[in-house]
Coordinates of C-alpha atoms and ligand atoms in Angstrom, one line a residue:
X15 CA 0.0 0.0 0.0
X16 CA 0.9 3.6 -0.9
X17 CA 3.2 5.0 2.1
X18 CA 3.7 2.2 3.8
X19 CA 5.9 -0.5 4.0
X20 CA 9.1 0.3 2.6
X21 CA 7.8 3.7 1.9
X22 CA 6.1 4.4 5.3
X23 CA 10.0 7.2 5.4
X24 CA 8.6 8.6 2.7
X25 CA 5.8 10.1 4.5
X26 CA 5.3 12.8 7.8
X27 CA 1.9 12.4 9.4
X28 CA -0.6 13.0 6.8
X29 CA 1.8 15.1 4.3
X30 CA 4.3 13.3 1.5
X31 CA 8.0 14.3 2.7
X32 CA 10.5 16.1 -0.2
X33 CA 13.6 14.7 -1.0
X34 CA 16.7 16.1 -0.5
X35 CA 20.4 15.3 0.0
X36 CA 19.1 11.6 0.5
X37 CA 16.8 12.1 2.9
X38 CA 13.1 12.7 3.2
X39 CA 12.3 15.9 5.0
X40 CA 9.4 18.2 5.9
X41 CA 9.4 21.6 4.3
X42 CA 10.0 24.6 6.9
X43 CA 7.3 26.4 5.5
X44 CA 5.2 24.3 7.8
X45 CA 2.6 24.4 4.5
X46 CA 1.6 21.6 2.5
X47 CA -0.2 21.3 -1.2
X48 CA -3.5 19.1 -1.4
X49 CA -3.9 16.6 -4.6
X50 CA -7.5 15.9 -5.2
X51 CA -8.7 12.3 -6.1
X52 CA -10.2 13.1 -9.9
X53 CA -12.9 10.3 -8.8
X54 CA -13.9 11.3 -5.9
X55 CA -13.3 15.3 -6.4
X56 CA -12.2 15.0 -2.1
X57 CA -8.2 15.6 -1.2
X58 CA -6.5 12.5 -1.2
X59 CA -2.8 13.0 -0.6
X60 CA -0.9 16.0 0.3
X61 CA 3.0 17.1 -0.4
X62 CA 5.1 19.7 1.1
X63 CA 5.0 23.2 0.2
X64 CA 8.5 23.9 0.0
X65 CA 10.3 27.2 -0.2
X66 CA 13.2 28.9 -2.2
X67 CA 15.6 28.8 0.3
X68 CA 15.0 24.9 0.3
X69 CA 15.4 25.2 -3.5
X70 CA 18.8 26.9 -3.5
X71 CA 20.1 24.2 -0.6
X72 CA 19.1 21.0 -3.1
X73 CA 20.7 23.1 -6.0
X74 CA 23.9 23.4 -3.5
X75 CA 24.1 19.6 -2.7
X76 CA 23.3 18.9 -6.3
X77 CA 26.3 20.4 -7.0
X78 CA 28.6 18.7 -5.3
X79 CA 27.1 15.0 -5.6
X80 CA 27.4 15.7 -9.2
X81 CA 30.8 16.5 -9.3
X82 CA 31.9 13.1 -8.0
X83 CA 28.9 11.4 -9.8
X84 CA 31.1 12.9 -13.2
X85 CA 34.0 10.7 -11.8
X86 CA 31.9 7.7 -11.1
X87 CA 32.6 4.5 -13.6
X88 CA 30.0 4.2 -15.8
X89 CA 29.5 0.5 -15.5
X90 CA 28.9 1.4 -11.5
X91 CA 26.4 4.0 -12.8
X92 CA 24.6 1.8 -14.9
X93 CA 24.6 -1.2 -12.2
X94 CA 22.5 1.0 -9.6
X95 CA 20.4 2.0 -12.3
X96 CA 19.5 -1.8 -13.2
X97 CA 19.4 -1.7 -9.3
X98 CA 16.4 1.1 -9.5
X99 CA 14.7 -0.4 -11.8
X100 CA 14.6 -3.7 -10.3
X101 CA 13.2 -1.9 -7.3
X102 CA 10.6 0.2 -9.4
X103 CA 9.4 -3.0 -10.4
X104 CA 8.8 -5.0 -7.2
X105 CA 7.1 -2.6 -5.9
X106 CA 4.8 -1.7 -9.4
X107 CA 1.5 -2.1 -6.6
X108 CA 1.7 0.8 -4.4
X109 CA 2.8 3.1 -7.0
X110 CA 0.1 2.0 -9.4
X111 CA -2.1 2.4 -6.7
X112 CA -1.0 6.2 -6.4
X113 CA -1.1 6.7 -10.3
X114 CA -5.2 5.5 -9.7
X115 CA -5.7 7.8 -7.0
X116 CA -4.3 11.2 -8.3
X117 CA -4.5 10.8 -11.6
X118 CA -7.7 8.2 -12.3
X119 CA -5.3 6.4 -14.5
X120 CA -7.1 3.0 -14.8
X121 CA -5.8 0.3 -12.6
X122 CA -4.1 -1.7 -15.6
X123 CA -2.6 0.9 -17.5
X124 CA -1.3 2.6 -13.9
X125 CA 0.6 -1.1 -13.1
X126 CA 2.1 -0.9 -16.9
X127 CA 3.4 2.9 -17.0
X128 CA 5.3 1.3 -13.9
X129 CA 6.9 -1.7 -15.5
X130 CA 7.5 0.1 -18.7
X131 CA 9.4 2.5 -16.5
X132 CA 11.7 -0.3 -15.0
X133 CA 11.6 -1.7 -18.6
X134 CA 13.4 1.9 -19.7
X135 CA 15.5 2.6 -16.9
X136 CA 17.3 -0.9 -17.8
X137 CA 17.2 0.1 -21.5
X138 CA 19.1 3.3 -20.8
X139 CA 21.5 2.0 -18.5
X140 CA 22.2 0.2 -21.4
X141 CA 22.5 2.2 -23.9
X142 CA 24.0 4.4 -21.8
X143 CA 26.8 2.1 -21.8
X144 CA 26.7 1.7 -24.9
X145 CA 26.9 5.0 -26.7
X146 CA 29.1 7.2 -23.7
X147 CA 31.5 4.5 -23.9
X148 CA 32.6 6.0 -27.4
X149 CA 34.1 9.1 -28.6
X150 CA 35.3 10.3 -31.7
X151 CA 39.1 10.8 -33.3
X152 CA 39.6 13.5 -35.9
X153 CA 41.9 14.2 -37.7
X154 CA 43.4 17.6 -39.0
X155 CA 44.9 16.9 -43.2
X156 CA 40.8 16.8 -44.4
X157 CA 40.5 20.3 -44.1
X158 CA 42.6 22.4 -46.6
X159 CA 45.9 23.8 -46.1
X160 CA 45.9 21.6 -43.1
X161 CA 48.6 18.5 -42.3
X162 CA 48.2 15.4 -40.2
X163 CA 49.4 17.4 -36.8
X164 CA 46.7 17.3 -34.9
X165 CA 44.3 14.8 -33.5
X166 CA 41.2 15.8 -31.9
X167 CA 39.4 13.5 -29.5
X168 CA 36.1 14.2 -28.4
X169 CA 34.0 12.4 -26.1
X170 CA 30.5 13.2 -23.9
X171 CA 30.6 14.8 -20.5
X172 CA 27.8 15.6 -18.4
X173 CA 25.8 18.9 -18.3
X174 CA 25.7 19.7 -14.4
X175 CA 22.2 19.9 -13.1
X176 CA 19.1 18.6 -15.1
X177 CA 15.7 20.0 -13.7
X178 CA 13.2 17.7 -14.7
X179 CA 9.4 18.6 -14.8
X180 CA 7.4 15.8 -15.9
X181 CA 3.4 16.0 -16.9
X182 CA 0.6 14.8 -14.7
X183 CA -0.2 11.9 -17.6
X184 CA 2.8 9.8 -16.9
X185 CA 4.0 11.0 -13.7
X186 CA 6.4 8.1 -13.4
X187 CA 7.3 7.1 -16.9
X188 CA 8.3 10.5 -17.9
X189 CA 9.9 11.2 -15.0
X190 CA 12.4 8.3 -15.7
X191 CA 12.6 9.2 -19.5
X192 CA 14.7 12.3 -17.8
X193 CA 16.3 10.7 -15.1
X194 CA 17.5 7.6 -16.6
X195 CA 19.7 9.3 -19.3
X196 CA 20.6 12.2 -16.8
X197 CA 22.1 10.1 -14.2
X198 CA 24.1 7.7 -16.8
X199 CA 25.5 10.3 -18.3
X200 CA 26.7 11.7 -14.9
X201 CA 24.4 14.3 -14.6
X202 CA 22.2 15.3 -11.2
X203 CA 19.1 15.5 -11.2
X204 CA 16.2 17.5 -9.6
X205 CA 12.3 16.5 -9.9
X206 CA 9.6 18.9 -10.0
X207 CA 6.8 16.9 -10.1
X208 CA 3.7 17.4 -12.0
X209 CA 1.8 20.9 -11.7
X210 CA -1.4 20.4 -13.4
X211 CA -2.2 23.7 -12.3
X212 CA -0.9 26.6 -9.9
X213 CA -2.3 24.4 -6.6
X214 CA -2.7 20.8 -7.9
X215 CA 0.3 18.9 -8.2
X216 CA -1.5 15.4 -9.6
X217 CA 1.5 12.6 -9.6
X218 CA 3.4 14.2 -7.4
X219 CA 2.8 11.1 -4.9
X220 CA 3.1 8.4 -7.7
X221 CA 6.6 10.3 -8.4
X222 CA 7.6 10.3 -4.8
X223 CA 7.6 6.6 -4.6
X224 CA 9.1 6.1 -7.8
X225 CA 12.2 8.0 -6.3
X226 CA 12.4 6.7 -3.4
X227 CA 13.2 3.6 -5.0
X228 CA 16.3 4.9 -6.4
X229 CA 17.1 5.7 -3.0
X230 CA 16.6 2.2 -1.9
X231 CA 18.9 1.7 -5.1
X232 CA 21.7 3.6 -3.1
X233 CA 22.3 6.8 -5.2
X234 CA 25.4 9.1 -3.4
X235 CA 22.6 11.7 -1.4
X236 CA 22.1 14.9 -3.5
X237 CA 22.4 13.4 -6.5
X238 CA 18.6 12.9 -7.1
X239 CA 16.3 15.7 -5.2
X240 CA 12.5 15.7 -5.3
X241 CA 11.2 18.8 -3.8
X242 CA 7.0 19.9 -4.5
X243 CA 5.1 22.7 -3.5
X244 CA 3.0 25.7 -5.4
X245 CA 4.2 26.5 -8.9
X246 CA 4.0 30.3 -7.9
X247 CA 6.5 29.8 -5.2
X248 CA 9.0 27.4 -6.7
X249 CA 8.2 27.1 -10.4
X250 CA 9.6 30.0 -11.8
X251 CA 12.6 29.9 -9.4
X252 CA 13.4 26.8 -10.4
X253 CA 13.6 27.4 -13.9
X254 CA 15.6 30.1 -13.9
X255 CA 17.5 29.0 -11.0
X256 CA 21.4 29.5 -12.0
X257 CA 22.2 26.2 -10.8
X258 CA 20.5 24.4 -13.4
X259 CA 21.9 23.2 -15.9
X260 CA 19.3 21.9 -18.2
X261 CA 15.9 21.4 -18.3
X262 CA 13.6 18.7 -19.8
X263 CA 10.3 19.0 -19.5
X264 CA 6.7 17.4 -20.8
X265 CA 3.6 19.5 -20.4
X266 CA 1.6 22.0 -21.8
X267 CA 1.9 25.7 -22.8
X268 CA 3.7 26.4 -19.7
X269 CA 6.6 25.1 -21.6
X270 CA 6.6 28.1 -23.8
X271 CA 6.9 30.7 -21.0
X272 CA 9.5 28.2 -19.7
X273 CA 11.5 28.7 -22.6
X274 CA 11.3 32.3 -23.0
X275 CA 12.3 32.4 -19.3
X276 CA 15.1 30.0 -19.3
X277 CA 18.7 31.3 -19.6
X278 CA 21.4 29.6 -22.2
X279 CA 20.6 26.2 -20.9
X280 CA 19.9 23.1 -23.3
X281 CA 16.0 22.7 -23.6
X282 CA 14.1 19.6 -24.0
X283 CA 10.0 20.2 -24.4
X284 CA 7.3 18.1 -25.2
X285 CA 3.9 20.5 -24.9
X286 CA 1.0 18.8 -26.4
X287 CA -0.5 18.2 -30.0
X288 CA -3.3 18.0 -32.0
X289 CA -2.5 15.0 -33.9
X290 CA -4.2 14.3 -37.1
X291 CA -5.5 11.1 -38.1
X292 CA -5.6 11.2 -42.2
X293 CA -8.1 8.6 -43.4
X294 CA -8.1 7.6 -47.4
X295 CA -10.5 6.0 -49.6
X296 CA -8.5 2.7 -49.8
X297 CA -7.6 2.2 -46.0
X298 CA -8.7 -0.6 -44.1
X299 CA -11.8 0.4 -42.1
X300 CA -11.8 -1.6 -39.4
X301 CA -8.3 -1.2 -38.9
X302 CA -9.0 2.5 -39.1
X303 CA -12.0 2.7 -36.3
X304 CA -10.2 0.4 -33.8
X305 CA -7.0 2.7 -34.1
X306 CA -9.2 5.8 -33.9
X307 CA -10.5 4.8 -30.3
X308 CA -7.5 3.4 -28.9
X309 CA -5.4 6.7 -30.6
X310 CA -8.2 9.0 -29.7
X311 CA -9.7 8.0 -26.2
X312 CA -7.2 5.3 -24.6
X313 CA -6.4 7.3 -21.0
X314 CA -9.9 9.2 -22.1
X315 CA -7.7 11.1 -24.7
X316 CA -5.1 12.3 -22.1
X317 CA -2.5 11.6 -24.0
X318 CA -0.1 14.2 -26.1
X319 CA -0.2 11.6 -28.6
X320 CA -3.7 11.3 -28.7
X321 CA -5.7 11.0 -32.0
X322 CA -7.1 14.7 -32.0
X323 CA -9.0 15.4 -34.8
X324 CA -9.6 12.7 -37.6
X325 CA -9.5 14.2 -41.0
X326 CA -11.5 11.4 -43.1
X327 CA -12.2 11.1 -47.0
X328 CA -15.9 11.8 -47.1
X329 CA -16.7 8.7 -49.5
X330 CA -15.5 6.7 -46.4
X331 CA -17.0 9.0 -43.4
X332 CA -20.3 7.4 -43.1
X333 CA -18.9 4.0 -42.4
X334 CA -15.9 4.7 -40.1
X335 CA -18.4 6.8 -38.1
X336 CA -20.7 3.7 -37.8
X337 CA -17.6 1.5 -36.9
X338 CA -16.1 4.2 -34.2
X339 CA -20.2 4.7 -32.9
X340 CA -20.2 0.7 -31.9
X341 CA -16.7 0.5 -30.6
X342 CA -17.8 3.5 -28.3
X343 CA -21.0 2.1 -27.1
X344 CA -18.9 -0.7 -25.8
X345 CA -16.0 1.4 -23.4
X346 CA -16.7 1.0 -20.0
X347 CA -16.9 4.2 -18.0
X348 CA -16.5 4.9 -14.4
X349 CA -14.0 4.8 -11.8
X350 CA -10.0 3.7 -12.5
X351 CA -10.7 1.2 -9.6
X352 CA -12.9 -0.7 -11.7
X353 CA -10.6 -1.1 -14.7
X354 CA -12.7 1.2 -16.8
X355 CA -11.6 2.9 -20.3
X356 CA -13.1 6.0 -19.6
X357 CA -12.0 8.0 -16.3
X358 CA -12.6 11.0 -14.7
X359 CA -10.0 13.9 -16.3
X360 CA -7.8 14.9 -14.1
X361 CA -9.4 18.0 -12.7
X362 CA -12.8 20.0 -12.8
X363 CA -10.9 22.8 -14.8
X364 CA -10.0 20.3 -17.5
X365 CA -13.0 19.0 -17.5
X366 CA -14.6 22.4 -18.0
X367 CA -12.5 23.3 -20.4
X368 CA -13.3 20.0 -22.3
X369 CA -17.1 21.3 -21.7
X370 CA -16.3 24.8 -23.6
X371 CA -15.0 23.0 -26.6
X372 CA -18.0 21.1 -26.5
X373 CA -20.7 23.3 -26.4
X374 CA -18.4 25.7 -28.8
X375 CA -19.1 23.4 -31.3
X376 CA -22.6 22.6 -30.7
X377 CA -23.9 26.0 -31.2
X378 CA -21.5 26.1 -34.8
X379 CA -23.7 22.8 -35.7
X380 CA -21.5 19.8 -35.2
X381 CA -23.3 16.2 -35.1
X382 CA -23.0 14.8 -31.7
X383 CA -22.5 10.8 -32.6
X384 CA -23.9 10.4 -28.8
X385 CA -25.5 12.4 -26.0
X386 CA -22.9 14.6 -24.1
X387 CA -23.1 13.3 -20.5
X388 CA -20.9 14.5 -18.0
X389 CA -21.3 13.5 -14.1
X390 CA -18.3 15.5 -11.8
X391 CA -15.0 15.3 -14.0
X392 CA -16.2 11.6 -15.9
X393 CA -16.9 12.7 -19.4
X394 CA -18.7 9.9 -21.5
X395 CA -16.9 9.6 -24.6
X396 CA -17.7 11.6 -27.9
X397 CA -17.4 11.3 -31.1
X398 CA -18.0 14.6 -33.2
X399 CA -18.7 14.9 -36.9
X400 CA -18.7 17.2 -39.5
X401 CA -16.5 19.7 -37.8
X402 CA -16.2 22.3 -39.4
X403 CA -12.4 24.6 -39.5
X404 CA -14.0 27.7 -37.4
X405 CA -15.1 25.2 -34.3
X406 CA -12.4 25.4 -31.8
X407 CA -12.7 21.9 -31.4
X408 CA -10.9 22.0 -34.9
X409 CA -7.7 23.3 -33.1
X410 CA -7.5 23.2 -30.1
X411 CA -6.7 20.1 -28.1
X412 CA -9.7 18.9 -25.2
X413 CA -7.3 16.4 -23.2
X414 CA -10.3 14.3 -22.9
X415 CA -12.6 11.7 -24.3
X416 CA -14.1 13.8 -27.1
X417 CA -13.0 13.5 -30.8
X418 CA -13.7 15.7 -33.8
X419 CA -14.5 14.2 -37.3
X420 CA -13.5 16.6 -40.3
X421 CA -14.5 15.0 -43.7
X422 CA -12.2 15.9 -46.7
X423 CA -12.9 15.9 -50.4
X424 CA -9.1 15.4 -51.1
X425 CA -6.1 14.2 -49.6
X426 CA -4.4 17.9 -49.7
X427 CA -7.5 18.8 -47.8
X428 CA -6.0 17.0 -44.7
X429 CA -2.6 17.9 -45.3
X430 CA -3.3 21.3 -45.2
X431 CA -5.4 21.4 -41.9
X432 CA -2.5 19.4 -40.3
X433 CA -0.3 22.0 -41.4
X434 CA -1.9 25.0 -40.2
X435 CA -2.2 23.6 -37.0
X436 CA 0.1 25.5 -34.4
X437 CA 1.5 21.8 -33.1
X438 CA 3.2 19.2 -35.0
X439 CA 3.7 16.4 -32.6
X440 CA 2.7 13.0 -34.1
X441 CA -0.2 12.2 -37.2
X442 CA -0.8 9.1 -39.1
X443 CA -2.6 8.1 -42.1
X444 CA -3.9 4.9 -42.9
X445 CA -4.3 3.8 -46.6
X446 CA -3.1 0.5 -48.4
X447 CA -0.8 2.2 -50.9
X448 CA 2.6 2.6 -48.9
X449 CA 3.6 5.4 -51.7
X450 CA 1.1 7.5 -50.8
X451 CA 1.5 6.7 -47.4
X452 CA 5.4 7.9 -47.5
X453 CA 4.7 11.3 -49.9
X454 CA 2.1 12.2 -47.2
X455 CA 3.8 11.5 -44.2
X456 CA 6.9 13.6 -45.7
X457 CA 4.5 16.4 -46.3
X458 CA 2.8 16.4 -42.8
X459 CA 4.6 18.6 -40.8
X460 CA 5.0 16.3 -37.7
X461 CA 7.7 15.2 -35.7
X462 CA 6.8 11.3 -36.5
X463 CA 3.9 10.2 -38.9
X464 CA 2.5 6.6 -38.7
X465 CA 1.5 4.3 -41.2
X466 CA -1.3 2.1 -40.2
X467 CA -1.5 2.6 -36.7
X468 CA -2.4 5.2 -34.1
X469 CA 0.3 7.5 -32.9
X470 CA 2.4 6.5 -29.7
X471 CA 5.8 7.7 -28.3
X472 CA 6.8 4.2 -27.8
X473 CA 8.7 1.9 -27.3
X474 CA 10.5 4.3 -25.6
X475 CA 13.9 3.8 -27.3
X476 CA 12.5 5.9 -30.6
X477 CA 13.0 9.3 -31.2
X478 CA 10.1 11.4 -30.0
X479 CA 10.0 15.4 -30.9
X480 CA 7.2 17.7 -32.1
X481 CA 7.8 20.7 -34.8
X482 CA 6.2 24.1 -34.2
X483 CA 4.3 24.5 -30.8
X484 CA 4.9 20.5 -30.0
X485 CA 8.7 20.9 -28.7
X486 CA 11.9 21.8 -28.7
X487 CA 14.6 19.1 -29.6
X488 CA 14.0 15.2 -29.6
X489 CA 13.7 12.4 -26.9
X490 CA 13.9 8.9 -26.8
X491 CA 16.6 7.2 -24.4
X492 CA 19.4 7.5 -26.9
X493 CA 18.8 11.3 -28.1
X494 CA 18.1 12.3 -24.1
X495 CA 21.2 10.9 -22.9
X496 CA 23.3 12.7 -26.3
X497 CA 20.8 15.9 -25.0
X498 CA 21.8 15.5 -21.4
X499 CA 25.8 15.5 -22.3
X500 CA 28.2 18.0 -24.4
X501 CA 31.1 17.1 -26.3
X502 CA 34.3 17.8 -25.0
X503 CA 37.4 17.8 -27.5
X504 CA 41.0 17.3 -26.8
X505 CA 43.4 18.1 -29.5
X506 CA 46.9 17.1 -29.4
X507 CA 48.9 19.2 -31.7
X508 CA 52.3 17.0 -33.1
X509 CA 55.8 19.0 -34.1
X510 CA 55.8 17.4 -37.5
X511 CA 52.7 15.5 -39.6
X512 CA 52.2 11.9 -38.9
X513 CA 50.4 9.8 -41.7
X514 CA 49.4 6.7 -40.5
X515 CA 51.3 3.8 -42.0
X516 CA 53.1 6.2 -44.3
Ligands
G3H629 O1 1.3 12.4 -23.1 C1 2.4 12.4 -23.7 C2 3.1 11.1 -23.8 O2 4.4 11.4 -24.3 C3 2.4 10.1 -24.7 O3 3.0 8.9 -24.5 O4 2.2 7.8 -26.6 O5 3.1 6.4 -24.7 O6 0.9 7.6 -24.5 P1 2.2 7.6 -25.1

């Protein structure tokens, strides 16, 4: 069970300790941040509201564990990782039981995000191994008017400090997509869990226990810190802190103010998309309405990679619609408890919001497929057709169970609405003819198109970026662990040209 156990440390009375220089502590603000149970709308856990001061006293030990963390062997890095992920997944029940209660992530999915995260901690201790085990030798006589006199090795160091702020929708798993290929490639790291909004920080519980197993793992203290508490206190001071080093984070539009705040720091943002879903004349249909309700409503469409808004040859429409209506009538909704497909969203803000888009499109004449039902912050899923480009709905992404249909008289029809879309996460487009397939996937402007099936991020070893509003820079374990390094040359200059073997 959730703080107890092996984790009982973890928690002070009623209130979720922070983590800092290997130890679990209380803030000294003597204040504490509630996280409301989606379900049941009633405060479930609460975490420490720390303060700046704290802040700047995990940015000091950071510091210092990192510089001896830098001289640690590798293969002794990647061991305790194996080590933390081995612990992650004995203990997939109690965190999976958080991931339920702050989140409403159905019980399933909540164990899986936790043994996929073991599953890539593993992978980038690995890889890890793998890649920062090589470097590079150059040398000088290809460029002109050069001779062989000077070789230049390179290899990856470390950044410093990576500040890692993952989303509330994979409080665990994205948090180890950061600290995984931070901490092989010598890096610190400092959590921020989720902030879902200025006083909610949904995940943040779920996360704690996740990094208490790296403690368990044995991590030098300060390496890892986890420290909560209200964005408007510690949010922007972390960000801009001077300590850190880099920053990785998965979200929404916060990650654009981020950015503009954020000094000369590598970046690494994932914030949201409105992927399209391109449907041609010859694809296969059933194929193409089981993909559309597992792309668009899987996690009750809380997913950045969700199917957004499905942009579907009109000769086609009427009978997809008919296959997605059925498959709908058959999700189970209710509670995450009760292993249902649709959940409660994650707040009554979200929720609302999801509402506005709703209701924007009702009065602009939209077909509702079903009767909008909403009880608390369970939405019952929708399917919405014949969309039309000055709905919202159109743009803008809900974050919830509801799915716009736009039906196309041509295939450049879809490509441009993709296009003019602010985000370019992830589309697909389903057809039988893989030429077509490839010309439109290399003229959707998306950071990864699929072919046939829904879009994903995983498995978690591909590269994962968005164009435009979607991100900055790529992810997947091997392109965050060459993010979370720079290369560092070493030239040795020789009196005379050397030409190997001549
Ligand atoms: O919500 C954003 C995630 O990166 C999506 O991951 O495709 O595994 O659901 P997923």
């Amino acid at each position: 069970m959730a703080g107890t156990g092996v984790f009982a440390d973890i928690l002070d009375g009623e209130v979720y300790k922070y983590y800092a220089d290997g130890e679990w502590r209380a803030s000294g603000s003597g204040k504490s941040v509630a996280i409301v149970n989606p379900t049941t709308r009633q405060t479930q856990y609460r975490v420490q509201a720390c303060t700046q001061e704290e802040v700047n006293k995990v940015m000091e030990g950071a510091k210092v564990a990192q510089k001896a963390w830098a001289r640690t062997p590798l293969w002794k890095r990647a061991e305790l990782l194996h080590k933390a992920a081995a612990i992650l997944k004995e203990h997939k029940a109690p965190i999976a039981e958080c991931l339920v209660k702050e989140i409403a992530k159905p019980a399933k999915d909540a164990v899986t995000e936790v043994v996929r995260s073991g599953d890539l901690v593993s992978y980038t201790a690995e890889e890890g191994v793998r890649i920062l085990g090589e470097g590079k030798l150059l040398v000088s006589d290809s460029f002109p008017g050069n001779e062989r006199n000077k070789y230049c090795l390179s290899s990856k160091v470390p950044l410093g400090i990576v500040l890692a702020i993952p989303p509330f929708n994979y409080p665990v798993n994205l948090a180890v997509s950061k600290i995984g290929p931070a901490l092989i490639a010598g890096n610190a790291l400092v959590l921020k869990p989720p902030t879902q909004c200025l006083l909610c920080n949904q995940g943040a519980v779920a996360a704690l226990h996740m990094v208490h197993c790296f403690h368990l793992a044995g991590f030098p203290k300060g390496l890892i810190s986890c420290v909560t508490g209200k964005g408007s206190e510690i949010g922007d001071f972390l960000t801009m802190h001077p300590g850190v080093n880099c920053i990785s984070f998965t979200g929404g539009d916060t990650g654009i103010a981020i950015s503009k705040k954020a000094g000369m720091v590598p970046l690494q943002m994932e914030l949201g998309g409105k992927d399209a879903c391109i449907v041609l004349e010859d694809a296969d249909l059933d194929l193409v309405a089981a993909n559309i309700v597992k792309g668009g409503f899987s996690y009750s469409g809380q997913r950045c990679t969700a199917v957004k808004v499905v942009l579907i040859m009109e000769t086609v429409a009427d009978t997809v619609v008919e296959k997605v209506n059925a498959k709908l009538a058959k999700l189970k909704v209710g509670p995450p408890e009760d292993n249902c497909d649709i959940t409660p969203v994650v707040t009554e803000s979200s929720a609302n919001f999801i509402e506005g888009l709703v209701m924007d499109a009702k009065e602009k004449g939209a077909t509702f497929c079903q009767e909008y039902r909403r009880e608390g912050n369970l939405i019952w899923p929708l399917l919405l057709d014949h969309v039309r480009p000055d709905m919202r709905i159109a743009w803008e992404e809900p974050f919830g169970p509801v799915l716009p249909v736009i039906r196309i008289n041509s295939v450049e029809e879809g490509i441009h609405h993709c296009n003019a879309s602010n985000f370019g996460l992830q589309g697909c487009v389903f057809t039988r003819d893989i030429n077509k397939a490839i010309m439109i996937s290399d003229a959707m402007e998306s950071g990864t198109v699929q072919i046939n099936s829904a879009p994903a991020r995983g498995p978690d070893h591909f590269p994962f970026q968005g164009l435009k509003d979607s991100g900055i820079g790529s992810q997947g374990i091997t392109n965050s662990i060459n993010m979370m390094t720079k290369v560092k040359s070493t030239v040795i200059n020789l009196p005379s040209p050397s030409y190997t073997m001549g």
